[in-house]
mmCIF file of C-alpha atoms (C1' of nucleotides) in Angstrom:
data_model
loop_
_atom_site.group_PDB
_atom_site.id
_atom_site.type_symbol
_atom_site.label_atom_id
_atom_site.label_comp_id
_atom_site.label_asym_id
_atom_site.label_seq_id
_atom_site.Cartn_x
_atom_site.Cartn_y
_atom_site.Cartn_z
ATOM 1 C CA MET A 11 8.303 29.020 -50.356
ATOM 2 C CA ARG A 12 6.727 30.986 -52.772
ATOM 3 C CA ILE A 13 5.849 34.753 -52.552
ATOM 4 C CA GLY A 14 2.079 34.358 -51.415
ATOM 5 C CA GLU A 15 3.402 32.089 -48.220
ATOM 6 C CA LEU A 16 6.084 34.358 -47.215
ATOM 7 C CA ALA A 17 4.017 37.312 -47.661
ATOM 8 C CA GLU A 18 0.997 35.408 -45.397
ATOM 9 C CA LEU A 19 3.847 34.437 -42.800
ATOM 10 C CA ALA A 20 5.076 38.120 -42.781
ATOM 11 C CA GLY A 21 1.491 39.355 -42.802
ATOM 12 C CA THR A 22 2.007 41.414 -45.552
ATOM 13 C CA SER A 23 1.343 41.164 -49.473
ATOM 14 C CA ALA A 24 3.015 39.857 -52.456
ATOM 15 C CA ARG A 25 2.814 43.395 -53.906
ATOM 16 C CA ALA A 26 5.055 44.785 -50.918
ATOM 17 C CA LEU A 27 7.478 41.917 -51.236
ATOM 18 C CA ARG A 28 8.106 42.659 -54.833
ATOM 19 C CA TYR A 29 8.602 46.266 -54.031
ATOM 20 C CA TYR A 30 11.146 45.361 -51.258
ATOM 21 C CA GLU A 31 12.681 43.407 -53.828
ATOM 22 C CA ALA A 32 12.696 46.609 -56.566
ATOM 23 C CA GLN A 33 14.307 48.346 -53.502
ATOM 24 C CA GLY A 34 17.052 45.903 -53.579
ATOM 25 C CA LEU A 35 16.095 44.869 -49.723
ATOM 26 C CA LEU A 36 15.053 41.403 -50.850
ATOM 27 C CA ARG A 37 16.547 39.058 -53.125
ATOM 28 C CA ALA A 38 14.775 35.795 -53.988
ATOM 29 C CA ARG A 39 16.228 32.679 -56.207
ATOM 30 C CA ARG A 40 13.979 31.674 -58.873
ATOM 31 C CA THR A 41 12.630 28.080 -59.750
ATOM 32 C CA SER A 42 12.559 26.867 -63.365
ATOM 33 C CA ASN A 43 9.262 28.170 -63.950
ATOM 34 C CA GLY A 44 10.254 31.629 -63.123
ATOM 35 C CA TYR A 45 8.600 31.862 -59.533
ATOM 36 C CA ARG A 46 10.192 33.379 -56.749
ATOM 37 C CA ASP A 47 11.868 31.018 -54.140
ATOM 38 C CA TYR A 48 12.164 32.105 -50.454
ATOM 39 C CA GLY A 49 14.087 30.463 -47.300
ATOM 40 C CA GLU A 50 13.672 31.068 -43.830
ATOM 41 C CA ASP A 51 16.204 33.826 -43.754
ATOM 42 C CA ASP A 52 14.157 35.916 -46.004
ATOM 43 C CA LEU A 53 11.104 35.411 -43.647
ATOM 44 C CA ARG A 54 13.284 37.003 -40.862
ATOM 45 C CA VAL A 55 14.309 39.817 -43.200
ATOM 46 C CA VAL A 56 10.831 40.725 -44.102
ATOM 47 C CA ARG A 57 9.550 40.461 -40.428
ATOM 48 C CA GLU A 58 12.395 42.912 -39.660
ATOM 49 C CA ILE A 59 11.189 45.259 -42.356
ATOM 50 C CA ARG A 60 7.846 45.305 -41.448
ATOM 51 C CA SER A 61 8.180 45.599 -37.599
ATOM 52 C CA LEU A 62 10.788 48.821 -38.369
ATOM 53 C CA LEU A 63 7.961 49.902 -40.990
ATOM 54 C CA ALA A 64 5.380 49.712 -38.061
ATOM 55 C CA LEU A 65 7.757 51.889 -35.855
ATOM 56 C CA GLY A 66 7.798 54.753 -38.304
ATOM 57 C CA PHE A 67 11.061 54.088 -39.931
ATOM 58 C CA GLY A 68 11.058 54.436 -43.776
ATOM 59 C CA LEU A 69 11.857 51.581 -46.011
ATOM 60 C CA GLU A 70 15.184 52.873 -46.800
ATOM 61 C CA GLU A 71 16.034 53.062 -43.260
ATOM 62 C CA THR A 72 15.340 49.702 -42.952
ATOM 63 C CA ARG A 73 18.264 48.899 -45.035
ATOM 64 C CA PRO A 74 21.110 48.657 -42.560
ATOM 65 C CA PHE A 75 19.070 46.297 -40.476
ATOM 66 C CA VAL A 76 18.482 43.822 -43.527
ATOM 67 C CA GLU A 77 22.098 44.114 -44.621
ATOM 68 C CA CYS A 78 22.746 43.340 -40.703
ATOM 69 C CA LEU A 79 21.159 40.343 -41.126
ATOM 70 C CA ARG A 80 22.359 39.359 -44.376
ATOM 71 C CA ASP A 81 26.000 39.376 -43.022
ATOM 72 C CA GLY A 82 24.779 36.661 -40.445
ATOM 73 C CA HIS A 83 23.792 38.727 -37.350
ATOM 74 C CA GLU A 84 21.332 36.997 -35.239
ATOM 75 C CA ALA A 85 19.550 40.433 -34.993
ATOM 76 C CA GLY A 86 19.276 43.265 -37.544
ATOM 77 C CA ASP A 87 20.141 45.802 -34.970
ATOM 78 C CA THR A 88 23.480 44.851 -33.657
ATOM 79 C CA CYS A 89 25.463 46.504 -36.598
ATOM 80 C CA PRO A 90 26.709 50.173 -36.185
ATOM 81 C CA ASP A 91 24.923 51.549 -39.238
ATOM 82 C CA SER A 92 21.678 49.989 -37.494
ATOM 83 C CA ILE A 93 22.502 51.740 -34.486
ATOM 84 C CA ALA A 94 23.155 55.025 -36.062
ATOM 85 C CA VAL A 95 19.674 54.560 -37.644
ATOM 86 C CA TYR A 96 18.324 54.161 -34.215
ATOM 87 C CA ARG A 97 19.998 57.112 -32.791
ATOM 88 C CA ARG A 98 18.794 59.161 -35.455
ATOM 89 C CA LYS A 99 15.344 58.065 -35.352
ATOM 90 C CA LEU A 100 15.186 58.867 -31.476
ATOM 91 C CA GLY A 101 16.309 62.096 -32.056
ATOM 92 C CA GLU A 102 13.566 62.668 -34.705
ATOM 93 C CA LEU A 103 10.947 61.404 -32.236
ATOM 94 C CA ASP A 104 12.192 63.545 -29.670
ATOM 95 C CA ALA A 105 12.060 66.580 -31.544
ATOM 96 C CA CYS A 106 8.758 65.676 -32.987
ATOM 97 C CA LEU A 107 7.236 65.128 -29.738
ATOM 98 C CA GLU A 108 8.201 68.404 -28.511
ATOM 99 C CA ARG A 109 6.833 70.121 -31.603
ATOM 100 C CA MET A 110 3.639 68.148 -30.970
ATOM 101 C CA ARG A 111 3.274 69.089 -27.504
ATOM 102 C CA THR A 112 3.508 72.714 -28.469
ATOM 103 C CA VAL A 113 0.791 72.260 -31.151
ATOM 104 C CA ARG A 114 -1.349 70.665 -28.668
ATOM 105 C CA ASP A 115 -1.167 73.303 -25.879
ATOM 106 C CA HIS A 116 -1.571 75.943 -28.427
ATOM 107 C CA VAL A 117 -4.636 74.268 -29.856
ATOM 108 C CA ALA A 118 -5.829 73.935 -26.333
ATOM 109 C CA ARG A 119 -5.262 77.377 -25.575
ATOM 110 C CA GLN A 120 -7.028 78.545 -28.655
ATOM 111 C CA LEU A 121 -10.225 76.414 -27.814
ATOM 112 C CA GLU A 122 -10.312 77.385 -24.442
ATOM 113 C CA GLY A 123 -10.107 81.046 -25.832
ATOM 114 C CA ALA A 124 -12.773 80.423 -28.302
ATOM 115 C CA LEU A 125 -15.078 78.795 -25.557
ATOM 116 C CA ARG A 126 -14.702 81.912 -23.247
ATOM 117 C CA GLU A 127 -15.267 84.407 -26.101
ATOM 118 C CA ARG A 128 -18.863 83.445 -26.673
ATOM 119 C CA ALA A 129 -21.217 82.306 -23.455
ATOM 120 C CA ALA A 130 -23.958 80.125 -25.375
ATOM 121 C CA ALA A 131 -24.736 80.271 -28.994
ATOM 122 C CA GLY A 132 -24.670 76.529 -30.469
ATOM 123 C CA PRO A 133 -26.669 73.272 -29.534
ATOM 124 C CA ALA A 134 -24.010 71.894 -27.155
ATOM 125 C CA VAL A 135 -21.108 70.814 -29.306
ATOM 126 C CA PRO A 136 -21.301 66.986 -29.231
ATOM 127 C CA VAL A 137 -17.944 66.488 -27.360
ATOM 128 C CA LEU A 138 -15.899 64.255 -29.708
ATOM 129 C CA GLU A 139 -16.425 61.234 -31.751
ATOM 130 C CA SER A 140 -14.887 60.675 -34.895
ATOM 131 C CA GLY A 141 -14.822 56.963 -36.115
ATOM 132 C CA GLU A 142 -11.139 56.045 -36.050
ATOM 133 C CA PRO A 143 -8.946 58.746 -34.418
ATOM 134 C CA ARG A 144 -5.723 56.792 -35.962
ATOM 135 C CA CYS A 145 -2.368 58.472 -35.650
ATOM 136 C CA PHE A 146 -0.293 58.688 -38.698
ATOM 137 C CA PHE A 147 2.866 60.435 -38.064
ATOM 138 C CA SER A 148 6.017 60.818 -40.115
ATOM 139 C CA VAL A 149 9.463 61.540 -39.414
ATOM 140 C CA GLY A 150 11.743 63.245 -41.757
ATOM 141 C CA ASN A 151 9.624 61.956 -44.971
ATOM 142 C CA GLY A 152 6.190 60.463 -45.761
ATOM 143 C CA VAL A 153 6.549 57.321 -44.052
ATOM 144 C CA ARG A 154 3.580 56.111 -42.108
ATOM 145 C CA GLY A 155 3.449 54.254 -38.605
ATOM 146 C CA GLU A 156 0.687 52.015 -37.637
ATOM 147 C CA GLY A 157 0.880 49.361 -35.055
ATOM 148 C CA VAL A 158 3.707 48.364 -32.658
ATOM 149 C CA MET B 13 -5.754 93.655 -54.585
ATOM 150 C CA ARG B 14 -4.544 91.628 -57.069
ATOM 151 C CA ILE B 15 -3.329 87.760 -56.338
ATOM 152 C CA GLY B 16 0.274 88.361 -56.249
ATOM 153 C CA GLU B 17 -0.274 90.973 -53.417
ATOM 154 C CA LEU B 18 -2.709 88.925 -51.316
ATOM 155 C CA ALA B 19 -0.229 86.121 -51.481
ATOM 156 C CA GLU B 20 2.794 88.125 -50.190
ATOM 157 C CA LEU B 21 0.682 89.642 -47.205
ATOM 158 C CA ALA B 22 -0.569 86.452 -46.522
ATOM 159 C CA GLY B 23 3.284 84.562 -46.660
ATOM 160 C CA THR B 24 2.197 82.193 -49.326
ATOM 161 C CA SER B 25 1.996 81.746 -53.220
ATOM 162 C CA ALA B 26 -0.627 82.922 -55.749
ATOM 163 C CA ARG B 27 -0.612 78.842 -56.652
ATOM 164 C CA ALA B 28 -1.796 78.217 -53.046
ATOM 165 C CA LEU B 29 -4.500 80.754 -53.220
ATOM 166 C CA ARG B 30 -5.697 79.484 -56.708
ATOM 167 C CA TYR B 31 -6.002 76.167 -54.986
ATOM 168 C CA TYR B 32 -7.813 77.393 -52.195
ATOM 169 C CA GLU B 33 -10.250 78.847 -54.668
ATOM 170 C CA ALA B 34 -10.479 75.643 -56.387
ATOM 171 C CA GLN B 35 -11.581 74.434 -53.146
ATOM 172 C CA GLY B 36 -14.472 76.461 -52.480
ATOM 173 C CA LEU B 37 -12.422 78.075 -49.650
ATOM 174 C CA LEU B 38 -11.972 81.521 -51.018
ATOM 175 C CA ARG B 39 -13.939 83.383 -53.829
ATOM 176 C CA ALA B 40 -12.820 86.557 -55.815
ATOM 177 C CA ARG B 41 -14.487 88.966 -57.622
ATOM 178 C CA ARG B 42 -12.869 89.591 -61.067
ATOM 179 C CA THR B 43 -11.970 92.866 -62.579
ATOM 180 C CA SER B 44 -12.871 93.610 -66.477
ATOM 181 C CA ASN B 45 -9.654 92.028 -67.781
ATOM 182 C CA GLY B 46 -10.236 88.817 -65.622
ATOM 183 C CA TYR B 47 -7.919 89.411 -62.660
ATOM 184 C CA ARG B 48 -8.912 87.905 -59.648
ATOM 185 C CA ASP B 49 -9.793 91.107 -57.117
ATOM 186 C CA TYR B 50 -9.440 90.738 -53.499
ATOM 187 C CA GLY B 51 -10.564 92.914 -50.356
ATOM 188 C CA GLU B 52 -9.344 92.803 -46.500
ATOM 189 C CA ASP B 53 -11.638 90.212 -45.610
ATOM 190 C CA ASP B 54 -10.208 87.547 -47.955
ATOM 191 C CA LEU B 55 -6.935 88.567 -46.391
ATOM 192 C CA ARG B 56 -8.074 87.425 -42.927
ATOM 193 C CA VAL B 57 -9.390 84.492 -44.768
ATOM 194 C CA VAL B 58 -6.138 83.442 -46.204
ATOM 195 C CA ARG B 59 -4.190 84.166 -42.714
ATOM 196 C CA GLU B 60 -6.630 81.791 -40.988
ATOM 197 C CA ILE B 61 -6.166 78.985 -43.288
ATOM 198 C CA ARG B 62 -2.203 79.476 -43.043
ATOM 199 C CA SER B 63 -2.216 79.471 -39.361
ATOM 200 C CA LEU B 64 -4.466 76.254 -39.160
ATOM 201 C CA LEU B 65 -2.408 74.481 -42.072
ATOM 202 C CA ALA B 66 0.390 75.396 -39.877
ATOM 203 C CA LEU B 67 -0.921 73.684 -37.064
ATOM 204 C CA GLY B 68 -1.038 70.389 -38.797
ATOM 205 C CA PHE B 69 -5.032 71.068 -39.478
ATOM 206 C CA GLY B 70 -6.176 69.778 -43.128
ATOM 207 C CA LEU B 71 -7.285 72.259 -45.790
ATOM 208 C CA GLU B 72 -10.943 70.883 -45.419
ATOM 209 C CA GLU B 73 -10.806 71.263 -41.708
ATOM 210 C CA THR B 74 -10.283 75.027 -42.233
ATOM 211 C CA ARG B 75 -13.567 75.115 -43.734
ATOM 212 C CA PRO B 76 -15.925 75.692 -40.961
ATOM 213 C CA PHE B 77 -13.038 78.545 -39.660
ATOM 214 C CA VAL B 78 -13.638 80.132 -43.066
ATOM 215 C CA GLU B 79 -17.322 79.950 -43.164
ATOM 216 C CA CYS B 80 -17.308 81.350 -39.603
ATOM 217 C CA LEU B 81 -15.448 84.286 -40.887
ATOM 218 C CA ARG B 82 -17.522 85.036 -43.933
ATOM 219 C CA ASP B 83 -20.591 84.978 -41.692
ATOM 220 C CA GLY B 84 -19.502 88.137 -40.353
ATOM 221 C CA HIS B 85 -17.885 86.852 -36.802
ATOM 222 C CA GLU B 86 -14.667 88.811 -35.901
ATOM 223 C CA ALA B 87 -12.840 85.568 -34.959
ATOM 224 C CA GLY B 88 -12.958 82.359 -37.246
ATOM 225 C CA ASP B 89 -13.059 79.949 -34.421
ATOM 226 C CA THR B 90 -15.991 81.109 -32.466
ATOM 227 C CA CYS B 91 -18.761 79.006 -34.303
ATOM 228 C CA PRO B 92 -19.858 75.635 -33.247
ATOM 229 C CA ASP B 93 -18.520 73.837 -36.019
ATOM 230 C CA SER B 94 -14.959 75.323 -35.654
ATOM 231 C CA ILE B 95 -14.823 74.516 -31.990
ATOM 232 C CA ALA B 96 -15.745 70.790 -32.853
ATOM 233 C CA VAL B 97 -12.802 70.712 -35.262
ATOM 234 C CA TYR B 98 -10.582 72.056 -32.370
ATOM 235 C CA ARG B 99 -12.043 69.555 -30.138
ATOM 236 C CA ARG B 100 -11.440 66.696 -32.583
ATOM 237 C CA LYS B 101 -8.000 68.008 -33.327
ATOM 238 C CA LEU B 102 -7.147 67.927 -29.768
ATOM 239 C CA GLY B 103 -8.450 64.484 -29.253
ATOM 240 C CA GLU B 104 -6.105 63.282 -32.560
ATOM 241 C CA LEU B 105 -3.145 65.161 -31.179
ATOM 242 C CA ASP B 106 -3.458 63.135 -27.814
ATOM 243 C CA ALA B 107 -3.546 60.032 -29.308
ATOM 244 C CA CYS B 108 -0.910 60.689 -31.700
ATOM 245 C CA LEU B 109 1.411 61.985 -28.711
ATOM 246 C CA GLU B 110 0.630 58.751 -26.929
ATOM 247 C CA ARG B 111 1.544 56.757 -29.799
ATOM 248 C CA MET B 112 4.753 58.510 -30.435
ATOM 249 C CA ARG B 113 5.788 58.369 -26.793
ATOM 250 C CA THR B 114 5.216 54.669 -26.911
ATOM 251 C CA VAL B 115 7.133 54.100 -30.105
ATOM 252 C CA ARG B 116 10.142 56.400 -28.765
ATOM 253 C CA ASP B 117 10.101 54.201 -25.679
ATOM 254 C CA HIS B 118 10.244 51.152 -27.844
ATOM 255 C CA VAL B 119 13.130 52.378 -30.032
ATOM 256 C CA ALA B 120 14.911 53.562 -26.854
ATOM 257 C CA ARG B 121 14.610 50.228 -25.439
ATOM 258 C CA GLN B 122 15.758 48.587 -28.736
ATOM 259 C CA LEU B 123 18.756 50.761 -29.018
ATOM 260 C CA GLU B 124 19.716 50.019 -25.382
ATOM 261 C CA GLY B 125 19.410 46.301 -26.127
ATOM 262 C CA ALA B 126 21.549 46.542 -29.165
ATOM 263 C CA LEU B 127 24.158 48.361 -27.300
ATOM 264 C CA ARG B 128 24.127 45.859 -24.426
ATOM 265 C CA GLU B 129 24.300 43.019 -26.987
ATOM 266 C CA ARG B 130 27.775 43.849 -28.408
ATOM 267 C CA ALA B 131 30.776 45.036 -26.210
ATOM 268 C CA ALA B 132 32.621 47.110 -28.911
ATOM 269 C CA ALA B 133 32.649 46.534 -32.660
ATOM 270 C CA GLY B 134 32.470 49.711 -34.475
ATOM 271 C CA PRO B 135 34.632 52.840 -34.484
ATOM 272 C CA ALA B 136 32.392 54.860 -32.010
ATOM 273 C CA VAL B 137 28.850 55.733 -33.654
ATOM 274 C CA PRO B 138 28.910 59.345 -34.047
ATOM 275 C CA VAL B 139 26.227 60.297 -31.833
ATOM 276 C CA LEU B 140 23.788 62.318 -33.954
ATOM 277 C CA GLU B 141 23.687 64.766 -36.480
ATOM 278 C CA SER B 142 21.570 64.650 -39.258
ATOM 279 C CA GLY B 143 21.093 68.172 -41.147
ATOM 280 C CA GLU B 144 17.699 69.313 -40.229
ATOM 281 C CA PRO B 145 15.666 67.197 -37.856
ATOM 282 C CA ARG B 146 12.662 68.663 -38.888
ATOM 283 C CA CYS B 147 9.704 67.076 -37.469
ATOM 284 C CA PHE B 148 6.430 66.567 -40.098
ATOM 285 C CA PHE B 149 3.290 64.878 -38.527
ATOM 286 C CA SER B 150 -0.250 64.417 -40.037
ATOM 287 C CA VAL B 151 -3.083 63.576 -38.053
ATOM 288 C CA GLY B 152 -5.565 61.466 -39.982
ATOM 289 C CA ASN B 153 -4.671 62.629 -43.343
ATOM 290 C CA GLY B 154 -1.658 63.453 -45.137
ATOM 291 C CA VAL B 155 -1.379 67.213 -43.731
ATOM 292 C CA ARG B 156 2.042 68.320 -43.005
ATOM 293 C CA GLY B 157 2.955 71.049 -40.093
ATOM 294 C CA GLU B 158 5.664 73.264 -40.193
ATOM 295 C CA GLY B 159 6.021 76.197 -37.807
ATOM 296 C CA VAL B 160 3.454 77.860 -35.309
ATOM 297 C "C1'" DC C 12 6.899 99.826 -80.191
ATOM 298 C "C1'" DT C 13 8.853 96.633 -76.709
ATOM 299 C "C1'" DA C 14 10.492 94.959 -72.642
ATOM 300 C "C1'" DG C 15 8.949 93.314 -68.314
ATOM 301 C "C1'" DA C 16 6.054 92.244 -64.614
ATOM 302 C "C1'" DC C 17 2.165 90.934 -63.743
ATOM 303 C "C1'" DC C 18 -2.202 87.802 -64.819
ATOM 304 C "C1'" DC C 19 -4.864 83.730 -66.899
ATOM 305 C "C1'" DT C 20 -6.024 78.357 -67.384
ATOM 306 C "C1'" DG C 21 -4.397 73.728 -67.549
ATOM 307 C "C1'" DA C 22 -1.475 70.204 -66.844
ATOM 308 C "C1'" DC C 23 2.528 67.414 -64.846
ATOM 309 C "C1'" DA C 24 5.612 66.389 -60.749
ATOM 310 C "C1'" DC C 25 6.246 65.057 -56.486
ATOM 311 C "C1'" DC C 26 6.985 62.359 -51.924
ATOM 312 C "C1'" DG C 27 6.049 56.756 -49.959
ATOM 313 C "C1'" DA C 28 4.499 52.455 -49.601
ATOM 314 C "C1'" DC C 29 2.072 49.978 -51.646
ATOM 315 C "C1'" DG C 30 -3.288 48.666 -54.177
ATOM 316 C "C1'" DT C 31 -4.993 47.370 -58.300
ATOM 317 C "C1'" DC C 32 -5.786 46.089 -62.680
ATOM 318 C "C1'" DA C 33 -4.510 44.188 -67.338
ATOM 319 C "C1'" DA C 34 -2.563 40.454 -69.862
ATOM 320 C "C1'" DC C 35 -0.109 36.837 -69.809
ATOM 321 C "C1'" DG C 36 2.136 31.568 -68.174
ATOM 322 C "C1'" DC C 37 2.160 27.673 -64.940
ATOM 323 C "C1'" DC C 38 0.141 23.875 -62.756
ATOM 324 C "C1'" DA C 39 -3.129 20.582 -60.438
ATOM 325 C "C1'" DA C 40 -7.573 18.660 -59.808
ATOM 326 C "C1'" DC C 41 -11.819 17.514 -62.259
ATOM 327 C "C1'" DG D 24 -10.026 20.288 -72.085
ATOM 328 C "C1'" DT D 25 -10.931 23.507 -68.594
ATOM 329 C "C1'" DT D 26 -11.322 25.838 -64.425
ATOM 330 C "C1'" DG D 27 -9.407 28.082 -60.894
ATOM 331 C "C1'" DG D 28 -5.635 29.479 -58.332
ATOM 332 C "C1'" DC D 29 -1.550 30.475 -58.030
ATOM 333 C "C1'" DG D 30 2.799 32.991 -60.387
ATOM 334 C "C1'" DT D 31 5.099 36.480 -63.819
ATOM 335 C "C1'" DT D 32 5.715 41.947 -65.571
ATOM 336 C "C1'" DG D 33 4.078 46.435 -66.329
ATOM 337 C "C1'" DA D 34 1.819 50.681 -65.442
ATOM 338 C "C1'" DC D 35 -1.140 53.738 -63.448
ATOM 339 C "C1'" DG D 36 -3.616 55.342 -59.134
ATOM 340 C "C1'" DT D 37 -3.516 56.817 -54.236
ATOM 341 C "C1'" DC D 38 -3.110 61.232 -50.811
ATOM 342 C "C1'" DG D 39 -2.123 66.763 -49.971
ATOM 343 C "C1'" DG D 40 -0.723 70.790 -51.072
ATOM 344 C "C1'" DT D 41 1.573 72.698 -53.490
ATOM 345 C "C1'" DG D 42 5.928 73.658 -57.156
ATOM 346 C "C1'" DT D 43 6.661 74.657 -62.197
ATOM 347 C "C1'" DC D 44 6.486 74.782 -66.996
ATOM 348 C "C1'" DA D 45 3.696 75.641 -71.245
ATOM 349 C "C1'" DG D 46 1.575 78.876 -74.022
ATOM 350 C "C1'" DG D 47 -1.075 82.375 -73.714
ATOM 351 C "C1'" DG D 48 -3.279 87.850 -72.336
ATOM 352 C "C1'" DT D 49 -2.734 92.732 -70.342
ATOM 353 C "C1'" DC D 50 -0.950 96.652 -68.742
ATOM 354 C "C1'" DT D 51 2.755 100.127 -67.842
ATOM 355 C "C1'" DA D 52 7.006 102.656 -68.188
ATOM 356 C "C1'" DG D 53 10.487 103.969 -71.229
#
DNA sequence: CTAGACCCTGACACCGACGTCAACGCCAAC
DNA sequence: GTTGGCGTTGACGTCGGTGTCAGGGTCTAG
């Protein structure tokens, strides 16, 4: 299949696929006219990458999973290197969670204190609205996670 | 005082202070030779900014606090707009925490499953080390939090 | 007079995962 | 033939909060 089709099947863009290739995560055969040509296993690789990215992994961190798949394993996370990445990520997530809980509580206390400080002053703060309260997070680098 | 002194007192850099000024958060009088000249209230403003940034607030989100201080209030978080920012941030933090817990559990289950899949294959994955497991997080934009 | 420690403005570098545009080639349908 | 939808490479833009350098000026101590 060609790049557009693969992109659609994997729920991403052709640009992203070329990027993965530039990073050495994807390799493409070429047809006589120079077009990239992909197979089913490439689709599996891209799906693996996408699901890991969605969890907040960095692209570089998906490499062991990709290589694991390419080595013929039916799942990308059964190889030692992949498992090590899982472990590291888990530790980072726990550290981040703890940190965020600390910050959350700190902000909550600040808010509480600020509210106590003044009896009534403004025209009733409008609670909370803010279009989309999306949560971007990144652990260790600048990678952003979105949907599970 | 001049910019270098203010930077040191506030625990930041002159570059950062010039940036805050460019964003309209800081205003500086100038001495006859063109040097920026700051007072005690500027120090309080910068400290407010720094502590909010450290909590993961975006620079733009510190604006209400700065204006609140500039309006003569003894604390930057007693004005309605500041409180609204606190509220919004709290909501974002809660959403982010929930999201991260979901991801954490997902990764944990993946790891567990991957471990069950294969009896023994690698030379015992080395548990977890990774120099500094620092937790960067950003809520709503690209701002990074560090120390409380 | 000169070295050195400040200050100034302006501008590029950074990080990651792409989006987007330019300028072009390939191919099928009309 | 030509329109239009695909593909190609290359390169710059994005987002924030600075670091860092370049190329100047200012002031003070020796």
